[in-house]
Amino acid sequence: MSNIKYKKFADINLRDSFFDSLREDYPEFDTWYQKKAKAEESAYVLYEENKLVCFVYLKIENSLDTNIIPPLYPTRWVKIGTFKIEARRTKLGQRFIKRAFDFAISHNIFDLYVTAYDKHIVLIDILKRYGFVEYGKKGNEKVLTKHIISNNDLLTFSEVCGKLEQCPLLSKKFNNLPISQKNVISRYRQDLNFQLCCSKCDHFFHFYKSLELPDDLSFIFPTVSTRETKKYILSIYPEYHTRMFSDSKLHTESDSILCDISESNSIHKVYLSAISDTQFLKRGDLLVIYRTKDKDAPSANYSSVATSLCVVEEYRSIYSFEDEENFIKYCSPYNIFSTKELKHYYETKRYPHIIKMTYNISFNKRVVLDKLRKIIPNVSYWGFVALDIQQFYQIIQEAEINDSIVVY
């Protein structure tokens, strides 16, 4: 499997049979395509064995499409203008949905939409799984929209603060503290008197309720919630890391390291581990993925790096499966091992801890071990490291991601 490429329309063969179905749906497709080529626009593509298998065109729209009924709400949008994947490539569809989210977030945009005909059932189902909802119509096509939940949604917070500061029910010890988003939420959770006061303030109550996120981790993807979760570093050997987290491949690695397996494309990952204490992981816990050093690297200080942020969906012990068949059925869609390897692992119980997670964020800047040691001192074993909230946010800041989608 090759890496996703961002190629100019003019450099992609318009006569490729891949585009035939688009011509059937859109008679003006060739004209539209040639217009984009002349404008030197680009699209995301992926080839497997020199065959085009996926094409996605993303466009930032600052003005609203007047043909959509009802009209979209006024904001900046990313339109998924053209999205086609080869049949039976649903995991590849997941990978390109993630790419669309990454594109939007990189431009500080949190609303996306796409149009699709009713017959595109598989594509619509994939989109709905990751938070797209049916919004309206554009001619004979459905319009589906996705809002990426972020800290930018907390627009009423200054109003809440003003109300709280003037609230006669709050004791002086609370009023004397500077009110900020973090300490209000923290105090609300931890202090019963503060909760009692705020419960009498309708404005604050509705504000706090608005912070609740759906429990469906796929639906709110790629948003990451730090609330009432534990945070860890989880190490993965290089030979497994890039095959699992293809968008987190190091710049020094060749594309050939990406194997031709659909599991690499999935947003969901299943990781088999023998590391102690991983059995205490809970749904919603956050994992900073740490790629250990290459075998021939002289030092781990700069070759071992934190690359990604994942969210735990489920932990299972290998002993919880009724039999080998159920174990393989659970692991196969989302891990990188062959059926033969999985059978061996089930027989030997070599990796008893099974962690299912979503692959939410690839770091823009890899955080090297030398920096991690300064953030988290006195760590003797980096296989599985608990993080406090301050350490977690320091790593996130070092990673240079748009942390708006890391909601606290």
Coordinates of C-alpha atoms in Angstrom, one line a residue:
M1 CA 0.0 0.0 0.0
S2 CA 1.4 3.3 -1.0
N3 CA 1.1 6.5 1.0
I4 CA -1.7 9.0 0.3
K5 CA -0.5 11.6 -2.2
Y6 CA -1.7 15.1 -2.8
K7 CA -1.6 15.4 -6.6
K8 CA -2.6 18.0 -9.1
F9 CA -5.7 17.2 -11.2
A10 CA -3.5 17.6 -14.3
D11 CA -1.2 14.9 -13.1
I12 CA -4.0 12.3 -12.6
N13 CA -5.2 10.4 -15.7
L14 CA -8.8 11.6 -16.3
R15 CA -9.3 8.7 -18.7
D16 CA -8.7 6.1 -15.9
S17 CA -11.7 3.7 -15.7
F18 CA -11.9 4.6 -12.0
F19 CA -13.8 7.8 -13.0
D20 CA -16.4 6.1 -15.2
S21 CA -19.0 5.8 -12.4
L22 CA -18.6 9.5 -11.6
R23 CA -19.3 10.3 -15.3
E24 CA -22.5 8.3 -15.1
D25 CA -23.7 10.3 -12.0
Y26 CA -22.4 13.6 -13.2
P27 CA -22.6 14.2 -17.0
E28 CA -20.6 17.4 -16.6
F29 CA -17.8 15.6 -14.7
D30 CA -15.1 15.9 -17.4
T31 CA -15.8 19.6 -17.8
W32 CA -15.6 20.1 -14.1
Y33 CA -12.4 18.1 -13.9
Q34 CA -10.7 20.0 -16.7
K35 CA -11.6 23.3 -15.0
K36 CA -9.9 22.2 -11.8
A37 CA -6.9 21.0 -13.8
K38 CA -6.6 24.4 -15.4
A39 CA -6.9 26.1 -12.0
E40 CA -4.0 23.9 -10.9
E41 CA -6.0 22.4 -8.0
S42 CA -5.1 19.2 -6.3
A43 CA -6.8 16.1 -4.8
Y44 CA -5.9 13.3 -2.4
V45 CA -5.3 10.0 -4.2
L46 CA -4.1 6.6 -3.4
Y47 CA -2.7 4.0 -5.8
E48 CA -2.3 0.3 -5.1
E49 CA -0.2 -1.7 -7.6
N50 CA -0.3 1.4 -9.9
K51 CA -4.1 1.3 -9.8
L52 CA -6.1 4.3 -8.6
V53 CA -8.3 3.1 -5.7
C54 CA -9.4 6.4 -4.0
F55 CA -9.9 10.0 -5.0
V56 CA -10.9 12.8 -2.6
Y57 CA -11.2 16.5 -3.5
L58 CA -11.5 18.9 -0.5
K59 CA -12.5 22.6 -0.9
I60 CA -12.7 25.4 1.6
E61 CA -15.9 27.4 1.1
N62 CA -16.3 30.9 2.6
S63 CA -19.6 31.5 0.9
L64 CA -22.7 29.4 1.1
D65 CA -24.0 27.1 -1.7
T66 CA -27.5 28.6 -2.4
N67 CA -28.6 25.3 -4.0
I68 CA -28.6 23.6 -0.6
I69 CA -32.0 23.5 1.2
P70 CA -32.3 24.4 4.0
P71 CA -29.3 26.8 3.7
L72 CA -26.2 25.9 5.7
Y73 CA -25.5 28.0 8.7
P74 CA -23.0 30.8 8.0
T75 CA -19.4 29.7 8.8
R76 CA -16.4 28.4 6.9
W77 CA -16.9 25.0 5.5
V78 CA -14.8 22.2 4.1
K79 CA -16.7 20.6 1.2
I80 CA -15.8 17.1 0.3
G81 CA -16.4 17.8 -3.3
T82 CA -15.7 14.4 -4.8
F83 CA -15.2 11.3 -2.7
K84 CA -14.9 7.9 -4.4
I85 CA -13.3 4.7 -3.2
E86 CA -13.2 1.3 -4.9
A87 CA -15.9 -1.1 -3.9
R88 CA -15.4 -3.1 -0.7
R89 CA -12.7 -0.7 0.5
T90 CA -14.6 0.5 3.6
K91 CA -11.4 0.8 5.8
L92 CA -9.8 2.9 3.1
G93 CA -12.9 5.1 3.3
Q94 CA -12.1 5.5 7.0
R95 CA -8.6 6.6 6.3
F96 CA -9.7 9.3 3.8
I97 CA -12.4 10.5 6.2
K98 CA -9.7 11.0 8.8
R99 CA -7.7 12.9 6.1
A100 CA -10.6 15.2 5.5
F101 CA -10.9 15.9 9.2
D102 CA -7.1 16.5 9.4
F103 CA -7.4 18.9 6.4
A104 CA -10.2 20.9 8.1
I105 CA -8.6 21.1 11.5
S106 CA -5.3 22.2 9.9
H107 CA -7.2 25.2 8.5
N108 CA -9.0 25.8 11.8
I109 CA -12.3 24.8 10.3
F110 CA -14.7 22.5 12.2
D111 CA -17.6 22.0 9.8
L112 CA -17.7 19.7 6.7
Y113 CA -20.3 18.7 4.3
V114 CA -20.7 16.3 1.4
T115 CA -23.4 15.5 -1.1
A116 CA -24.3 11.9 -2.1
Y117 CA -27.0 10.1 -4.0
D118 CA -29.2 7.6 -2.1
K119 CA -27.6 4.7 -4.0
H120 CA -24.2 5.4 -2.4
I121 CA -25.3 3.4 0.7
V122 CA -21.9 2.2 1.7
L123 CA -20.3 5.6 1.6
I124 CA -23.3 7.2 3.5
D125 CA -23.1 4.6 6.2
I126 CA -19.3 5.2 6.7
L127 CA -19.9 8.9 6.9
K128 CA -22.7 8.5 9.4
R129 CA -20.6 6.3 11.6
Y130 CA -18.1 9.2 12.0
G131 CA -20.6 11.9 12.9
F132 CA -22.1 13.0 9.6
V133 CA -25.8 13.6 9.8
E134 CA -28.4 14.1 7.1
Y135 CA -29.0 17.8 6.9
G136 CA -30.9 18.6 3.7
K137 CA -31.0 18.3 -0.1
K138 CA -29.1 19.6 -3.1
G139 CA -31.2 18.7 -6.1
N140 CA -31.6 14.9 -6.0
E141 CA -28.6 14.4 -3.6
K142 CA -28.6 14.2 0.1
V143 CA -26.5 16.7 2.0
L144 CA -24.6 15.4 5.0
T145 CA -22.9 17.6 7.5
K146 CA -20.3 17.0 10.3
H147 CA -19.5 19.4 13.1
I148 CA -16.2 18.6 14.8
I149 CA -16.7 19.3 18.5
S150 CA -14.0 21.6 19.9
N151 CA -13.2 24.1 22.6
N152 CA -14.4 26.7 20.1
D153 CA -17.9 25.6 20.9
L154 CA -17.7 27.1 24.4
L155 CA -18.6 30.6 23.1
T156 CA -20.9 31.5 26.0
F157 CA -18.2 31.0 28.6
S158 CA -17.5 34.7 29.1
E159 CA -21.2 35.3 29.7
V160 CA -21.2 32.4 32.2
C161 CA -18.2 33.9 34.1
G162 CA -19.8 37.3 34.3
K163 CA -23.0 35.8 35.7
L164 CA -21.0 33.7 38.3
E165 CA -19.0 36.7 39.4
Q166 CA -22.1 38.6 40.2
C167 CA -24.0 35.7 41.7
P168 CA -24.9 36.5 45.4
L169 CA -25.2 32.8 46.1
L170 CA -21.5 32.1 45.6
S171 CA -19.4 32.4 48.8
K172 CA -16.6 34.9 48.8
K173 CA -13.9 32.2 48.7
F174 CA -15.2 31.3 45.2
N175 CA -15.6 34.9 44.0
N176 CA -12.1 35.7 45.0
L177 CA -10.7 33.1 42.6
P178 CA -10.1 34.1 39.0
I179 CA -12.8 32.4 36.9
S180 CA -11.5 30.5 33.9
Q181 CA -12.8 27.7 31.8
K182 CA -10.6 25.1 33.5
N183 CA -11.1 26.1 37.2
V184 CA -14.9 26.5 36.9
I185 CA -15.3 23.0 35.5
S186 CA -12.9 21.6 38.0
R187 CA -14.6 23.3 40.9
Y188 CA -18.0 22.3 39.7
R189 CA -17.0 18.7 39.7
Q190 CA -15.1 18.6 43.0
D191 CA -16.9 20.9 45.4
L192 CA -20.5 20.1 46.5
N193 CA -21.1 23.7 47.8
F194 CA -20.0 25.1 44.4
Q195 CA -22.3 22.6 42.6
L196 CA -25.2 23.6 44.9
C197 CA -24.6 27.3 44.1
C198 CA -24.3 26.7 40.4
S199 CA -27.4 24.5 40.3
K200 CA -29.4 27.6 41.1
C201 CA -27.9 29.4 38.2
D202 CA -29.8 28.3 35.1
H203 CA -27.2 29.9 32.8
F204 CA -24.3 27.9 34.2
F205 CA -26.3 24.7 34.4
H206 CA -27.2 24.8 30.7
F207 CA -23.6 25.8 29.9
Y208 CA -22.2 22.8 31.8
K209 CA -24.7 20.4 30.3
S210 CA -23.7 21.6 26.8
L211 CA -20.2 20.3 27.6
E212 CA -21.4 16.7 27.7
L213 CA -20.1 14.6 24.8
P214 CA -21.9 11.6 23.3
D215 CA -20.5 8.3 24.5
D216 CA -20.0 7.1 20.9
L217 CA -16.3 7.5 20.3
S218 CA -16.7 7.0 16.5
F219 CA -19.5 9.6 16.2
I220 CA -17.4 12.3 18.0
F221 CA -14.2 11.3 16.2
P222 CA -11.6 13.0 16.0
T223 CA -12.5 15.0 19.1
V224 CA -10.6 13.8 22.2
S225 CA -12.1 14.4 25.7
T226 CA -9.8 14.7 28.7
R227 CA -12.6 14.6 31.2
E228 CA -12.5 12.0 33.8
T229 CA -10.0 10.0 31.9
K230 CA -6.6 8.7 32.6
K231 CA -3.6 9.4 30.3
Y232 CA -0.7 7.2 29.4
I233 CA 2.2 6.7 27.1
L234 CA 2.1 3.3 25.4
S235 CA 5.2 2.1 23.6
I236 CA 5.1 0.2 20.3
Y237 CA 8.1 -1.4 18.4
P238 CA 9.0 0.3 15.1
E239 CA 8.1 -2.7 12.9
Y240 CA 4.5 -2.6 14.2
H241 CA 4.1 1.2 14.7
T242 CA 4.1 2.4 11.1
R243 CA 2.0 -0.5 9.9
M244 CA -0.6 0.4 12.4
F245 CA -0.4 4.2 12.3
S246 CA 0.3 4.9 8.7
D247 CA -0.2 8.7 9.0
S248 CA 2.4 8.8 11.7
K249 CA 5.2 7.4 9.5
L250 CA 8.6 9.0 10.2
H251 CA 10.1 11.1 7.4
T252 CA 13.1 8.8 7.5
E253 CA 11.0 5.8 6.7
S254 CA 10.3 4.5 3.2
D255 CA 6.8 4.2 1.9
S256 CA 7.6 0.5 1.3
I257 CA 7.2 -0.1 5.0
L258 CA 3.5 0.3 4.6
C259 CA 2.2 -3.2 3.8
D260 CA -0.7 -3.9 1.5
I261 CA -3.2 -4.6 4.2
S262 CA -6.5 -2.9 4.8
E263 CA -6.1 -2.9 8.5
S264 CA -3.6 0.0 8.2
N265 CA -6.4 2.1 6.8
S266 CA -8.8 1.7 9.7
I267 CA -9.5 4.4 12.2
H268 CA -9.8 1.6 14.8
K269 CA -6.8 -0.3 15.9
V270 CA -6.4 -3.5 18.0
Y271 CA -3.1 -3.8 19.8
L272 CA -1.8 -6.9 21.5
S273 CA 0.4 -6.3 24.5
A274 CA 2.3 -8.1 27.2
I275 CA 2.9 -4.9 29.2
S276 CA 1.7 -5.1 32.8
D277 CA -0.9 -2.6 34.0
T278 CA -2.4 -2.1 30.6
Q279 CA -5.2 -4.3 32.0
F280 CA -6.4 -1.3 34.0
L281 CA -7.2 0.7 30.9
K282 CA -10.8 1.9 30.6
R283 CA -13.0 3.2 27.8
G284 CA -12.1 6.8 27.0
D285 CA -8.6 6.7 28.4
L286 CA -6.0 8.5 26.3
L287 CA -2.9 6.9 24.9
V288 CA 0.1 8.8 23.6
I289 CA 1.7 6.4 21.2
Y290 CA 5.4 6.1 21.6
R291 CA 7.6 4.6 18.9
T292 CA 10.6 2.9 20.4
K293 CA 14.1 3.3 18.9
D294 CA 15.3 1.5 15.8
K295 CA 17.6 -1.4 16.4
D296 CA 20.6 0.2 14.7
A297 CA 20.0 3.6 16.3
P298 CA 23.0 4.6 18.6
S299 CA 20.7 6.3 21.2
A300 CA 17.1 6.3 22.1
N301 CA 17.1 10.0 23.0
Y302 CA 16.4 11.2 19.5
S303 CA 15.2 8.0 17.7
S304 CA 12.4 7.2 20.2
V305 CA 9.5 9.5 19.6
A306 CA 5.9 10.1 20.6
T307 CA 3.9 10.3 17.4
S308 CA 0.1 10.0 17.9
L309 CA -2.8 10.3 20.2
C310 CA -5.4 7.5 20.5
V311 CA -8.5 6.9 22.6
V312 CA -9.2 3.5 24.3
E313 CA -12.5 2.0 23.1
E314 CA -12.2 -1.3 25.0
Y315 CA -9.8 -3.5 27.0
R316 CA -10.1 -7.3 26.9
S317 CA -8.1 -10.0 28.3
I318 CA -7.2 -12.8 25.9
Y319 CA -8.7 -15.2 28.5
S320 CA -12.1 -13.5 28.1
F321 CA -12.6 -15.0 24.7
E322 CA -14.6 -18.2 24.5
D323 CA -12.4 -19.8 22.0
E324 CA -9.8 -19.1 19.3
E325 CA -12.4 -18.4 16.6
N326 CA -13.9 -15.5 18.6
F327 CA -10.5 -14.1 19.4
I328 CA -9.5 -14.0 15.7
K329 CA -12.9 -12.6 14.8
Y330 CA -12.5 -9.7 17.3
C331 CA -8.9 -8.9 16.3
S332 CA -8.7 -9.5 12.6
P333 CA -10.5 -6.4 11.2
Y334 CA -8.3 -4.0 13.1
N335 CA -4.8 -5.5 13.7
I336 CA -1.8 -6.1 11.5
F337 CA -1.2 -9.8 12.2
S338 CA -2.1 -12.7 9.9
T339 CA -4.6 -15.4 11.0
K340 CA -1.7 -17.8 11.5
E341 CA 0.0 -15.3 13.8
L342 CA -3.2 -14.7 15.8
K343 CA -3.7 -18.4 16.2
H344 CA -0.1 -18.7 17.6
Y345 CA -0.7 -15.8 20.0
Y346 CA -4.0 -17.4 21.2
E347 CA -2.3 -20.7 21.8
T348 CA 0.7 -19.3 23.6
K349 CA -1.1 -16.4 25.4
R350 CA 2.1 -14.4 24.7
Y351 CA 0.2 -11.1 24.5
P352 CA -2.7 -11.4 27.0
H353 CA -3.8 -7.7 26.9
I354 CA -6.0 -6.7 24.0
I355 CA -6.5 -3.0 23.5
K356 CA -9.0 -1.6 21.0
M357 CA -8.6 2.1 20.3
T358 CA -9.3 4.9 17.8
Y359 CA -6.5 6.7 16.0
N360 CA -7.4 10.3 16.5
I361 CA -4.4 12.6 16.0
S362 CA -1.0 12.3 14.2
F363 CA 1.4 14.7 15.8
N364 CA 2.7 17.5 13.5
K365 CA 6.0 17.4 15.4
R366 CA 7.3 14.2 16.9
V367 CA 8.2 14.5 20.5
V368 CA 11.6 12.9 21.1
L369 CA 12.6 10.9 24.2
D370 CA 15.0 13.6 25.2
K371 CA 12.1 16.1 25.6
L372 CA 9.8 13.5 27.2
R373 CA 12.5 12.9 29.9
K374 CA 12.3 16.5 30.8
I375 CA 8.5 16.5 30.9
I376 CA 8.3 13.3 32.9
P377 CA 11.5 12.8 34.9
N378 CA 12.7 9.7 36.7
V379 CA 11.0 7.1 34.4
S380 CA 13.0 3.8 34.3
Y381 CA 10.6 2.0 31.9
W382 CA 8.9 3.7 29.0
G383 CA 6.6 0.8 28.0
F384 CA 3.6 2.2 29.8
V385 CA 3.8 5.5 31.7
A386 CA 1.0 7.2 33.5
L387 CA 0.7 11.0 32.9
D388 CA -0.8 13.7 35.0
I389 CA -2.9 16.4 33.2
Q390 CA 0.0 18.9 33.1
Q391 CA 2.4 16.3 31.6
F392 CA -0.2 15.4 29.1
Y393 CA -0.8 19.0 27.9
Q394 CA 3.0 19.6 27.7
I395 CA 3.3 16.7 25.3
I396 CA 0.3 17.9 23.3
Q397 CA 1.9 21.4 23.1
E398 CA 5.2 20.0 22.0
A399 CA 3.4 18.0 19.3
E400 CA 2.2 21.3 17.7
I401 CA -1.3 20.0 16.9
N402 CA -4.4 22.1 16.8
D403 CA -5.4 21.3 20.4
S404 CA -8.9 22.8 19.9
I405 CA -10.2 19.3 19.5
V406 CA -8.7 18.2 22.8
V407 CA -11.7 19.1 24.9
Y408 CA -11.3 19.5 28.7

